[in-house]
Tab-separated table of C-alpha atoms (C1' of nucleotides) in Angstrom:
chain	number	residue	atom	x	y	z
A	684	UNK	CA	115.458	92.866	135.281
A	685	UNK	CA	118.202	94.378	133.247
A	686	UNK	CA	116.829	93.653	129.803
A	687	UNK	CA	113.161	94.608	129.901
A	688	UNK	CA	113.005	94.391	126.134
A	689	UNK	CA	115.589	92.616	124.024
A	690	UNK	CA	117.966	95.236	122.756
A	691	UNK	CA	118.443	95.569	119.061
A	692	UNK	CA	121.848	93.986	118.982
A	693	UNK	CA	121.857	90.899	116.870
A	694	UNK	CA	121.301	90.792	113.155
A	695	UNK	CA	118.281	88.541	113.650
A	696	UNK	CA	116.612	91.059	115.915
A	697	UNK	CA	117.089	93.856	113.464
A	698	UNK	CA	115.776	91.785	110.571
A	699	UNK	CA	112.797	90.358	112.396
A	700	UNK	CA	111.796	93.722	113.713
A	701	UNK	CA	111.811	95.063	110.184
A	702	UNK	CA	109.693	92.175	108.954
A	703	UNK	CA	107.212	92.780	111.747
A	704	UNK	CA	107.019	96.491	111.051
A	705	UNK	CA	106.368	95.873	107.368
A	706	UNK	CA	103.606	93.411	108.228
A	707	UNK	CA	102.169	95.763	110.823
A	708	UNK	CA	102.089	98.618	108.342
A	709	UNK	CA	99.997	96.473	106.036
A	710	UNK	CA	97.577	95.393	108.741
A	711	UNK	CA	97.313	98.654	110.683
A	712	UNK	CA	96.781	100.760	107.583
A	713	UNK	CA	94.010	98.490	106.368
A	714	UNK	CA	92.198	98.061	109.671
A	715	UNK	CA	93.255	100.821	112.015
A	716	UNK	CA	94.920	100.262	115.360
A	717	UNK	CA	91.899	98.839	117.082
A	718	UNK	CA	90.836	96.790	114.098
A	719	UNK	CA	94.184	95.106	113.712
A	720	UNK	CA	94.992	92.002	115.740
A	721	UNK	CA	98.381	90.733	116.800
A	722	UNK	CA	97.546	87.417	115.189
A	723	UNK	CA	96.993	89.094	111.824
A	724	UNK	CA	100.307	90.902	112.062
A	725	UNK	CA	102.099	87.757	113.166
A	726	UNK	CA	100.677	85.789	110.280
A	727	UNK	CA	101.577	88.512	107.796
A	728	UNK	CA	105.081	88.501	109.257
A	729	UNK	CA	105.298	84.719	109.005
A	730	UNK	CA	105.755	83.971	112.664
A	731	UNK	CA	103.792	82.923	115.697
A	732	UNK	CA	102.143	85.410	117.990
A	733	UNK	CA	104.373	84.701	121.003
A	734	UNK	CA	107.368	85.018	118.752
A	735	UNK	CA	106.225	88.418	117.592
A	736	UNK	CA	105.633	89.443	121.180
A	737	UNK	CA	109.216	88.530	121.875
A	738	UNK	CA	110.324	91.381	119.639
A	739	UNK	CA	107.619	93.870	120.560
A	740	UNK	CA	106.172	93.376	123.982
A	741	UNK	CA	102.934	95.188	123.298
A	742	UNK	CA	100.777	95.910	120.295
A	743	UNK	CA	101.122	99.582	121.027
A	744	UNK	CA	104.918	99.369	120.848
A	745	UNK	CA	104.713	98.249	117.238
A	746	UNK	CA	102.394	101.072	116.391
A	747	UNK	CA	104.532	103.636	118.137
A	748	UNK	CA	107.713	102.509	116.388
A	749	UNK	CA	105.880	102.565	113.089
A	750	UNK	CA	104.608	106.084	113.598
A	751	UNK	CA	108.007	107.404	114.563
A	752	UNK	CA	109.680	105.973	111.475
A	753	UNK	CA	106.805	107.109	109.333
A	754	UNK	CA	106.890	110.730	110.293
A	755	UNK	CA	110.456	111.157	109.122
A	756	UNK	CA	109.894	109.944	105.578
A	757	UNK	CA	106.521	111.552	105.525
A	758	UNK	CA	107.806	115.017	106.174
A	759	UNK	CA	110.871	114.727	103.968
A	760	UNK	CA	109.253	116.544	101.021
A	761	UNK	CA	108.325	119.490	103.206
A	762	UNK	CA	111.835	119.569	104.672
A	763	UNK	CA	113.149	119.737	101.135
A	764	UNK	CA	111.075	122.833	100.403
A	765	UNK	CA	113.848	125.325	100.134
A	766	UNK	CA	114.498	128.959	99.730
A	767	UNK	CA	117.011	128.534	96.940
A	768	UNK	CA	114.898	127.888	93.848
A	769	UNK	CA	112.202	129.874	92.124
A	770	UNK	CA	109.186	129.882	94.503
A	771	UNK	CA	106.590	128.655	92.021
A	772	UNK	CA	108.957	125.908	90.887
A	773	UNK	CA	109.665	124.908	94.453
A	774	UNK	CA	105.975	124.657	95.255
A	775	UNK	CA	105.327	122.733	92.078
A	776	UNK	CA	108.035	120.281	92.990
A	777	UNK	CA	106.657	119.952	96.505
A	778	UNK	CA	103.191	119.172	95.201
A	779	UNK	CA	104.565	116.629	92.780
A	780	UNK	CA	106.639	114.927	95.438
A	781	UNK	CA	103.719	114.760	97.831
A	782	UNK	CA	101.554	113.285	95.133
A	783	UNK	CA	104.212	110.703	94.343
A	784	UNK	CA	104.294	109.749	97.987
A	785	UNK	CA	100.530	109.296	98.003
A	786	UNK	CA	100.956	107.002	95.011
A	787	UNK	CA	103.978	105.082	96.266
A	788	UNK	CA	103.250	104.939	99.971
A	789	UNK	CA	99.491	104.831	100.363
A	790	UNK	CA	99.700	102.570	103.390
A	791	UNK	CA	101.806	105.083	105.248
A	792	UNK	CA	99.346	107.805	104.357
A	793	UNK	CA	96.386	105.806	105.558
A	794	UNK	CA	98.132	104.815	108.760
A	795	UNK	CA	98.746	108.455	109.477
A	796	UNK	CA	95.223	109.480	108.526
A	797	UNK	CA	93.796	106.812	110.789
A	798	UNK	CA	95.791	108.103	113.709
A	799	UNK	CA	94.765	111.718	113.140
A	800	UNK	CA	91.127	110.795	112.632
A	801	UNK	CA	91.041	109.123	116.043
A	802	UNK	CA	92.301	112.339	117.580
A	803	UNK	CA	96.023	111.488	117.388
A	804	UNK	CA	96.019	109.892	120.849
A	805	UNK	CA	99.476	108.437	120.342
A	806	UNK	CA	101.325	111.181	118.473
A	807	UNK	CA	99.921	114.429	119.743
A	808	UNK	CA	103.291	115.519	121.190
A	809	UNK	CA	104.915	114.975	117.817
A	810	UNK	CA	102.296	117.131	116.128
A	811	UNK	CA	102.668	119.982	118.574
A	812	UNK	CA	106.430	119.721	118.619
A	813	UNK	CA	108.300	118.495	115.590
A	814	UNK	CA	105.521	118.984	113.057
A	815	UNK	CA	104.489	122.427	114.220
A	816	UNK	CA	108.102	123.537	114.289
A	817	UNK	CA	108.727	122.395	110.760
A	818	UNK	CA	105.566	123.980	109.428
A	819	UNK	CA	106.333	127.233	111.202
A	820	UNK	CA	109.717	127.297	109.491
A	821	UNK	CA	108.358	126.614	106.054
A	822	UNK	CA	105.470	129.006	106.498
A	823	UNK	CA	108.068	131.687	107.170
A	824	UNK	CA	109.899	130.783	103.962
A	825	UNK	CA	106.657	131.026	102.018
A	826	UNK	CA	105.813	134.303	103.659
A	827	UNK	CA	109.148	135.595	102.444
A	828	UNK	CA	108.214	134.693	98.898
A	829	UNK	CA	104.949	136.551	99.292
A	830	UNK	CA	106.638	139.661	100.579
A	831	UNK	CA	109.041	139.506	97.661
A	832	UNK	CA	106.059	139.467	95.322
A	833	UNK	CA	106.977	136.046	93.967
A	834	UNK	CA	103.625	134.524	94.800
A	835	UNK	CA	100.260	135.974	95.670
A	836	UNK	CA	99.747	137.063	99.284
A	837	UNK	CA	97.725	134.494	101.166
A	838	UNK	CA	97.867	132.356	104.286
A	839	UNK	CA	100.941	130.091	104.128
A	840	UNK	CA	99.606	127.660	106.719
A	841	UNK	CA	96.403	127.036	104.847
A	842	UNK	CA	98.421	126.740	101.681
A	843	UNK	CA	100.373	123.884	103.214
A	844	UNK	CA	97.175	122.310	104.528
A	845	UNK	CA	95.612	122.432	101.092
A	846	UNK	CA	98.604	120.736	99.518
A	847	UNK	CA	98.502	118.018	102.137
A	848	UNK	CA	94.773	117.579	101.743
A	849	UNK	CA	94.675	117.393	97.965
A	850	UNK	CA	97.620	115.048	97.573
A	851	UNK	CA	96.892	112.693	100.427
A	852	UNK	CA	93.316	112.463	99.240
A	853	UNK	CA	94.504	110.176	96.460
A	854	UNK	CA	95.900	107.723	99.002
A	855	UNK	CA	93.386	108.014	101.815
A	856	UNK	CA	90.260	108.164	99.678
A	857	UNK	CA	91.592	105.917	96.968
A	858	UNK	CA	88.576	103.616	96.863
A	859	UNK	CA	86.243	106.579	96.500
A	860	UNK	CA	88.332	108.085	93.725
A	861	UNK	CA	88.325	104.749	91.922
A	862	UNK	CA	84.605	104.258	92.414
A	863	UNK	CA	83.789	107.693	91.029
A	864	UNK	CA	86.189	107.606	88.105
A	865	UNK	CA	85.102	104.128	87.149
A	866	UNK	CA	87.231	101.263	85.938
A	867	UNK	CA	88.329	102.892	82.726
A	868	UNK	CA	91.492	104.669	83.726
A	869	UNK	CA	94.744	103.051	84.750
A	870	UNK	CA	96.492	103.912	87.981
A	871	UNK	CA	99.115	105.793	86.042
A	872	UNK	CA	96.790	107.973	84.050
A	873	UNK	CA	94.848	108.725	87.215
A	874	UNK	CA	97.925	110.123	88.862
A	875	UNK	CA	99.003	111.971	85.763
A	876	UNK	CA	95.595	113.622	85.559
A	877	UNK	CA	95.741	114.499	89.226
A	878	UNK	CA	99.229	115.968	88.898
A	879	UNK	CA	98.270	118.037	85.907
A	880	UNK	CA	95.112	119.244	87.588
A	881	UNK	CA	96.771	120.182	90.866
A	882	UNK	CA	99.558	122.028	89.123
A	883	UNK	CA	97.040	124.068	87.217
A	884	UNK	CA	94.916	124.674	90.289
A	885	UNK	CA	97.695	125.913	92.502
A	886	UNK	CA	99.408	127.983	89.857
A	887	UNK	CA	96.542	129.401	87.852
A	888	UNK	CA	93.310	128.900	89.757
A	889	UNK	CA	90.077	128.523	87.848
A	890	UNK	CA	89.482	131.973	86.501
A	891	UNK	CA	89.982	132.169	82.753
A	892	UNK	CA	92.706	134.484	81.492
A	893	UNK	CA	91.931	137.952	80.295
B	612	UNK	CA	58.384	85.237	112.718
B	613	UNK	CA	56.418	88.083	111.281
B	614	UNK	CA	58.276	90.917	112.963
B	615	UNK	CA	61.942	90.164	112.470
B	616	UNK	CA	62.769	93.643	113.629
B	617	UNK	CA	60.358	95.926	115.439
B	618	UNK	CA	58.816	98.160	112.850
B	619	UNK	CA	59.120	101.872	113.280
B	620	UNK	CA	55.553	102.382	114.344
B	621	UNK	CA	55.302	103.849	117.764
B	622	UNK	CA	56.488	107.248	118.829
B	623	UNK	CA	58.852	105.640	121.319
B	624	UNK	CA	60.525	103.593	118.633
B	625	UNK	CA	61.093	106.583	116.450
B	626	UNK	CA	62.470	108.656	119.296
B	627	UNK	CA	64.701	105.973	120.736
B	628	UNK	CA	66.110	105.108	117.360
B	629	UNK	CA	67.033	108.741	116.874
B	630	UNK	CA	68.693	108.905	120.269
B	631	UNK	CA	70.681	105.787	119.442
B	632	UNK	CA	71.767	107.114	116.072
B	633	UNK	CA	72.932	110.367	117.615
B	634	UNK	CA	74.922	108.472	120.226
B	635	UNK	CA	76.309	106.104	117.621
B	636	UNK	CA	77.436	108.996	115.453
B	637	UNK	CA	79.423	110.318	118.373
B	638	UNK	CA	81.022	106.998	119.193
B	639	UNK	CA	81.598	105.687	115.666
B	640	UNK	CA	83.114	108.934	114.436
B	641	UNK	CA	85.520	109.041	117.348
B	642	UNK	CA	86.563	105.391	117.287
B	643	UNK	CA	85.685	103.883	113.945
B	644	UNK	CA	83.355	100.940	113.458
B	645	UNK	CA	85.648	98.359	114.943
B	646	UNK	CA	86.822	100.604	117.730
B	647	UNK	CA	83.318	101.411	118.890
B	648	UNK	CA	81.527	99.083	121.281
B	649	UNK	CA	77.809	98.596	121.710
B	650	UNK	CA	78.216	99.334	125.381
B	651	UNK	CA	79.725	102.726	124.626
B	652	UNK	CA	76.874	103.592	122.305
B	653	UNK	CA	74.296	102.340	124.779
B	654	UNK	CA	75.793	104.410	127.552
B	655	UNK	CA	75.947	107.509	125.354
B	656	UNK	CA	72.318	106.886	124.465
B	657	UNK	CA	71.369	106.477	128.123
B	658	UNK	CA	70.111	102.931	127.931
B	659	UNK	CA	71.226	99.385	128.555
B	660	UNK	CA	72.882	97.291	125.902
B	661	UNK	CA	70.043	94.767	125.535
B	662	UNK	CA	67.643	97.654	125.290
B	663	UNK	CA	69.649	99.169	122.468
B	664	UNK	CA	69.758	95.813	120.746
B	665	UNK	CA	66.000	95.744	120.919
B	666	UNK	CA	65.932	98.676	118.492
B	667	UNK	CA	68.871	97.660	116.339
B	668	UNK	CA	69.500	93.969	116.273
B	669	UNK	CA	73.115	94.223	115.207
B	670	UNK	CA	75.883	96.741	115.558
B	671	UNK	CA	76.183	96.821	111.807
B	672	UNK	CA	72.531	97.811	111.422
B	673	UNK	CA	73.184	100.998	113.365
B	674	UNK	CA	76.156	101.828	111.219
B	675	UNK	CA	74.314	101.115	108.010
B	676	UNK	CA	71.372	103.297	108.965
B	677	UNK	CA	73.747	106.049	109.963
B	678	UNK	CA	75.621	105.900	106.671
B	679	UNK	CA	72.453	105.992	104.623
B	680	UNK	CA	71.129	109.053	106.415
B	681	UNK	CA	74.528	110.673	106.275
B	682	UNK	CA	75.051	110.404	102.574
B	683	UNK	CA	71.941	112.398	101.792
B	684	UNK	CA	72.864	115.440	103.835
B	685	UNK	CA	76.473	115.035	102.890
B	686	UNK	CA	75.875	115.309	99.201
B	687	UNK	CA	73.285	118.056	99.419
B	688	UNK	CA	75.772	120.839	98.611
B	689	UNK	CA	76.911	119.057	95.478
B	690	UNK	CA	73.300	118.445	94.473
B	691	UNK	CA	72.706	122.151	94.838
B	692	UNK	CA	75.489	122.960	92.409
B	693	UNK	CA	73.413	124.270	89.594
B	694	UNK	CA	73.656	125.461	86.070
B	695	UNK	CA	71.657	128.609	86.655
B	696	UNK	CA	74.096	130.996	88.312
B	697	UNK	CA	77.417	132.394	87.271
B	698	UNK	CA	79.903	129.463	87.286
B	699	UNK	CA	82.570	131.043	89.460
B	700	UNK	CA	79.907	132.177	91.928
B	701	UNK	CA	78.380	128.717	91.973
B	702	UNK	CA	81.720	127.097	92.704
B	703	UNK	CA	82.483	129.667	95.358
B	704	UNK	CA	79.179	128.925	97.027
B	705	UNK	CA	79.799	125.202	96.810
B	706	UNK	CA	83.203	125.550	98.463
B	707	UNK	CA	81.753	127.724	101.183
B	708	UNK	CA	78.920	125.324	101.864
B	709	UNK	CA	81.246	122.352	102.018
B	710	UNK	CA	83.488	124.200	104.416
B	711	UNK	CA	80.513	125.075	106.586
B	712	UNK	CA	79.583	121.430	106.686
B	713	UNK	CA	83.075	120.498	107.784
B	714	UNK	CA	82.713	123.064	110.555
B	715	UNK	CA	79.161	122.181	111.592
B	716	UNK	CA	79.168	118.422	111.052
B	717	UNK	CA	82.684	117.204	111.721
B	718	UNK	CA	81.462	113.935	113.176
B	719	UNK	CA	79.641	113.073	110.004
B	720	UNK	CA	82.741	113.881	108.008
B	721	UNK	CA	84.934	111.705	110.178
B	722	UNK	CA	82.457	108.860	110.114
B	723	UNK	CA	82.536	108.949	106.364
B	724	UNK	CA	86.314	109.262	106.220
B	725	UNK	CA	86.688	106.312	108.533
B	726	UNK	CA	84.541	104.185	106.302
B	727	UNK	CA	86.423	105.138	103.147
B	728	UNK	CA	89.792	104.657	104.788
B	729	UNK	CA	88.909	101.081	105.637
B	730	UNK	CA	88.116	100.461	101.998
B	731	UNK	CA	84.413	101.318	102.194
B	732	UNK	CA	83.436	97.708	102.969
B	733	UNK	CA	79.897	98.681	103.838
B	734	UNK	CA	79.060	101.382	101.321
B	735	UNK	CA	80.895	100.436	98.161
B	736	UNK	CA	77.627	99.986	96.225
B	737	UNK	CA	76.561	103.487	97.190
B	738	UNK	CA	79.837	104.914	95.953
B	739	UNK	CA	79.676	103.156	92.631
B	740	UNK	CA	76.003	103.891	92.196
B	741	UNK	CA	74.481	106.981	93.716
B	742	UNK	CA	77.706	108.888	94.294
B	743	UNK	CA	79.255	108.179	90.928
B	744	UNK	CA	76.006	109.081	89.205
B	745	UNK	CA	75.788	112.409	90.960
B	746	UNK	CA	79.420	113.280	90.298
B	747	UNK	CA	79.070	112.327	86.658
B	748	UNK	CA	76.150	114.722	86.365
B	749	UNK	CA	77.927	117.602	88.031
B	750	UNK	CA	81.138	116.976	86.139
B	751	UNK	CA	79.115	117.361	82.978
B	752	UNK	CA	77.747	120.677	84.212
B	753	UNK	CA	81.240	121.891	84.990
B	754	UNK	CA	82.477	120.720	81.621
B	755	UNK	CA	79.763	122.835	80.066
B	756	UNK	CA	81.102	125.874	81.880
B	757	UNK	CA	84.558	125.121	80.578
B	758	UNK	CA	83.389	124.816	77.040
B	759	UNK	CA	81.553	128.093	77.394
B	760	UNK	CA	84.831	129.699	78.470
B	761	UNK	CA	83.449	130.585	81.887
B	762	UNK	CA	86.190	128.781	83.754
B	763	UNK	CA	89.580	127.467	82.784
B	764	UNK	CA	89.678	124.094	81.029
B	765	UNK	CA	90.726	121.386	83.426
B	766	UNK	CA	89.567	118.020	84.778
B	767	UNK	CA	86.144	118.446	86.433
B	768	UNK	CA	86.449	115.221	88.427
B	769	UNK	CA	89.718	116.203	90.012
B	770	UNK	CA	88.278	119.641	90.631
B	771	UNK	CA	85.510	118.077	92.674
B	772	UNK	CA	87.995	115.835	94.468
B	773	UNK	CA	90.137	118.802	95.388
B	774	UNK	CA	87.172	120.672	96.822
B	775	UNK	CA	86.203	117.641	98.864
B	776	UNK	CA	89.763	117.129	100.038
B	777	UNK	CA	90.485	120.698	101.069
B	778	UNK	CA	87.221	121.311	102.877
B	779	UNK	CA	86.886	117.976	104.651
B	780	UNK	CA	90.477	118.295	105.762
B	781	UNK	CA	89.331	120.825	108.359
B	782	UNK	CA	87.002	118.246	109.891
B	783	UNK	CA	88.975	115.034	109.433
B	784	UNK	CA	92.396	116.438	110.335
B	785	UNK	CA	91.090	118.914	112.843
B	786	UNK	CA	93.501	117.936	115.606
B	787	UNK	CA	96.448	118.311	113.274
B	788	UNK	CA	95.280	121.711	112.058
B	789	UNK	CA	94.870	122.833	115.660
B	790	UNK	CA	98.241	121.459	116.674
B	791	UNK	CA	100.022	123.241	113.842
B	792	UNK	CA	98.228	126.556	114.141
B	793	UNK	CA	98.649	126.593	117.877
B	794	UNK	CA	96.196	127.709	120.517
B	795	UNK	CA	96.094	131.338	119.462
B	796	UNK	CA	93.257	131.397	116.991
B	797	UNK	CA	89.591	130.844	117.719
B	798	UNK	CA	87.536	128.272	115.859
B	799	UNK	CA	85.777	131.052	114.016
B	800	UNK	CA	88.846	132.830	112.779
B	801	UNK	CA	90.326	129.505	111.712
B	802	UNK	CA	87.376	128.846	109.464
B	803	UNK	CA	87.302	132.368	108.177
B	804	UNK	CA	90.967	132.133	107.239
B	805	UNK	CA	90.375	128.806	105.569
B	806	UNK	CA	87.412	130.142	103.610
B	807	UNK	CA	89.324	133.165	102.457
B	808	UNK	CA	92.330	131.082	101.480
B	809	UNK	CA	90.350	128.463	99.574
B	810	UNK	CA	88.376	131.083	97.707
B	811	UNK	CA	91.604	132.715	96.604
B	812	UNK	CA	93.220	129.414	95.718
B	813	UNK	CA	90.422	128.126	93.550
B	814	UNK	CA	89.690	131.407	91.865
B	815	UNK	CA	93.099	132.952	91.434
B	816	UNK	CA	95.755	130.336	92.057
B	817	UNK	CA	99.111	131.396	93.433
B	818	UNK	CA	100.672	133.171	90.529
B	819	UNK	CA	100.899	136.920	91.077
B	820	UNK	CA	99.040	139.139	88.645
B	821	UNK	CA	100.805	140.779	85.774
C	1395	DC	C1'	131.718	69.531	124.022
C	1396	DT	C1'	129.198	72.416	126.715
C	1397	DA	C1'	127.458	76.252	129.091
C	1398	DA	C1'	125.308	80.530	128.253
C	1399	DC	C1'	122.554	83.073	125.595
C	1400	DG	C1'	119.111	84.017	122.118
C	1401	DT	C1'	114.921	82.383	119.726
C	1402	DT	C1'	110.583	79.866	119.004
C	1403	DT	C1'	106.465	77.542	120.241
C	1404	DG	C1'	102.271	75.404	122.664
C	1405	DT	C1'	99.451	76.284	126.205
C	1406	DC	C1'	96.967	78.933	129.010
C	1407	DC	C1'	94.470	82.985	131.118
C	1408	DA	C1'	91.576	87.106	131.875
C	1409	DT	C1'	89.064	90.312	129.720
C	1410	DC	C1'	86.262	92.276	126.334
C	1411	DC	C1'	82.598	92.193	123.309
C	1412	DG	C1'	78.636	91.076	120.271
C	1413	DG	C1'	74.640	88.991	120.893
C	1414	DT	C1'	70.717	85.861	123.303
C	1415	DC	C1'	66.996	84.961	126.459
C	1416	DA	C1'	63.538	84.858	129.662
C	1417	DA	C1'	61.456	87.361	132.979
C	1418	DA	C1'	59.989	91.803	134.823
C	1419	DA	C1'	58.153	96.408	134.117
C	1420	DT	C1'	55.606	99.495	131.440
C	1421	DT	C1'	52.520	101.223	127.999
C	1422	DT	C1'	48.532	100.832	125.042
C	1423	DG	C1'	43.916	99.621	123.280
C	1424	DC	C1'	39.544	98.542	124.695
D	1273	DG	C1'	40.583	98.165	134.978
D	1274	DC	C1'	42.570	94.672	132.379
D	1275	DA	C1'	44.569	91.910	128.823
D	1276	DA	C1'	47.701	92.193	125.095
D	1277	DA	C1'	51.552	94.242	123.267
D	1278	DT	C1'	55.660	96.775	123.881
D	1279	DT	C1'	59.770	98.080	126.336
D	1280	DT	C1'	63.499	97.328	129.711
D	1281	DT	C1'	66.660	94.723	132.376
D	1282	DG	C1'	69.902	91.262	134.554
D	1283	DA	C1'	72.101	87.248	133.711
D	1284	DC	C1'	74.409	84.637	130.681
D	1285	DC	C1'	77.126	82.599	126.505
D	1286	DG	C1'	80.733	81.786	123.128
D	1287	DG	C1'	84.289	83.452	120.587
D	1288	DA	C1'	87.973	86.707	119.894
D	1289	DT	C1'	91.961	88.946	121.562
D	1290	DG	C1'	96.015	90.865	124.164
D	1291	DG	C1'	99.290	89.061	126.680
D	1292	DA	C1'	102.048	85.715	130.122
D	1293	DC	C1'	104.931	81.747	130.787
D	1294	DA	C1'	107.726	77.951	130.852
D	1295	DA	C1'	109.635	74.595	128.278
D	1296	DA	C1'	111.972	73.354	124.022
D	1297	DC	C1'	114.976	74.469	120.395
D	1298	DG	C1'	118.938	76.661	118.153
D	1299	DT	C1'	123.209	79.274	118.103
D	1300	DT	C1'	127.507	80.876	119.573
D	1301	DA	C1'	131.760	81.423	122.183
D	1302	DG	C1'	135.218	79.326	124.734
DNA sequence: CTAACGTTTGTCCATCCGGTCAAAATTTGC
DNA sequence: GCAAATTTTGACCGGATGGACAAACGTTAG
């Protein structure tokens, strides 16, 4: 009655929970919450299903823990967007960092996309609370830059959305990007091209000079 | 043996199949393929499960039919991208049309996103064939504009990707956009703001003039 | 050494879900 | 009006899946 779930005390618990979360990230991101089975996760984690359920009592608990951890790393680049540097440089760096995250953590991106696509049933409070708060802050910073004439006047919220959309596209829609570009290009050159393109798009737009 | 599936002859068949597809679009787009159940679709279509299975023998058949129909309408705006008009105007129109589709057909967008996110297991051939072919064509058109000095020189493929990403974001990540923007704005003003922002982004970029 | 505690496993259960089937109800062609 | 064809339904099946449980196994502290 006193220990409804085993507390994270022992070293083993901490390690096993990490193994499970890593396995769950793989399985959830590839199949969605509903599409993933506990058996799959258990196998990927190298343990039996009852053993896994000893560390996480319900499938949803795994998912919830995963989403909480995810959001922190996921929003780190936006948190780092700061008032100190030159605005255009700051934005450029933000775009590059987001694109690197799409390249290096595509599973996290897809897990998140899956959750949002289904209507965010499990993380809606986080979106309306933590996420909205952060975006409001950063939108204010960007607005300051606009008022100082450092960047063109436009909607800072939609600017953030467009950076999210374009960068995460390379993780979430990876198979489509690959299919369209064909087998010729390497992963690296694909991301280099994307980085170069996005930098040009956000800084210069499409209109030719003069 | 001769009629493996009922042929689409009678009026009833045609009508019922349409009702089922409409219901399936609703359910699939909200829950994904795996997350959707035949019972849910049958209920949304106002008929019993065996009755539904009389028109589509397998769950996958419904999904496949849906995806085939979808892709046509979905790619129509890109097909309409033409060499005749002024390049910047053409691109502006394309962006606007895509954004309108995200507003008017969000379920279709989410259905498609769901499929791609899962690795496009059911439509990979379409991506590598029809879709790639179309994008190759249009990328060539855009490249022509670049060579004629009508728009800045950049990667036409990533340009198309970025238009897809930014516009579909408003359908696929709708709940997140709403959560961040808060309850203040109406649907209409949200899309107007987005349209205005995207037009400015793609045409002018962020750098201030002069 | 041993008792207490933490970990692992095999077995089992209830429910859900995709799909079948035969019989009943309805529509259609003549 | 009636026979053939089409449509609809209730009952059912087998496999998958989330989760419970108790017994066995291992570890640790005294």
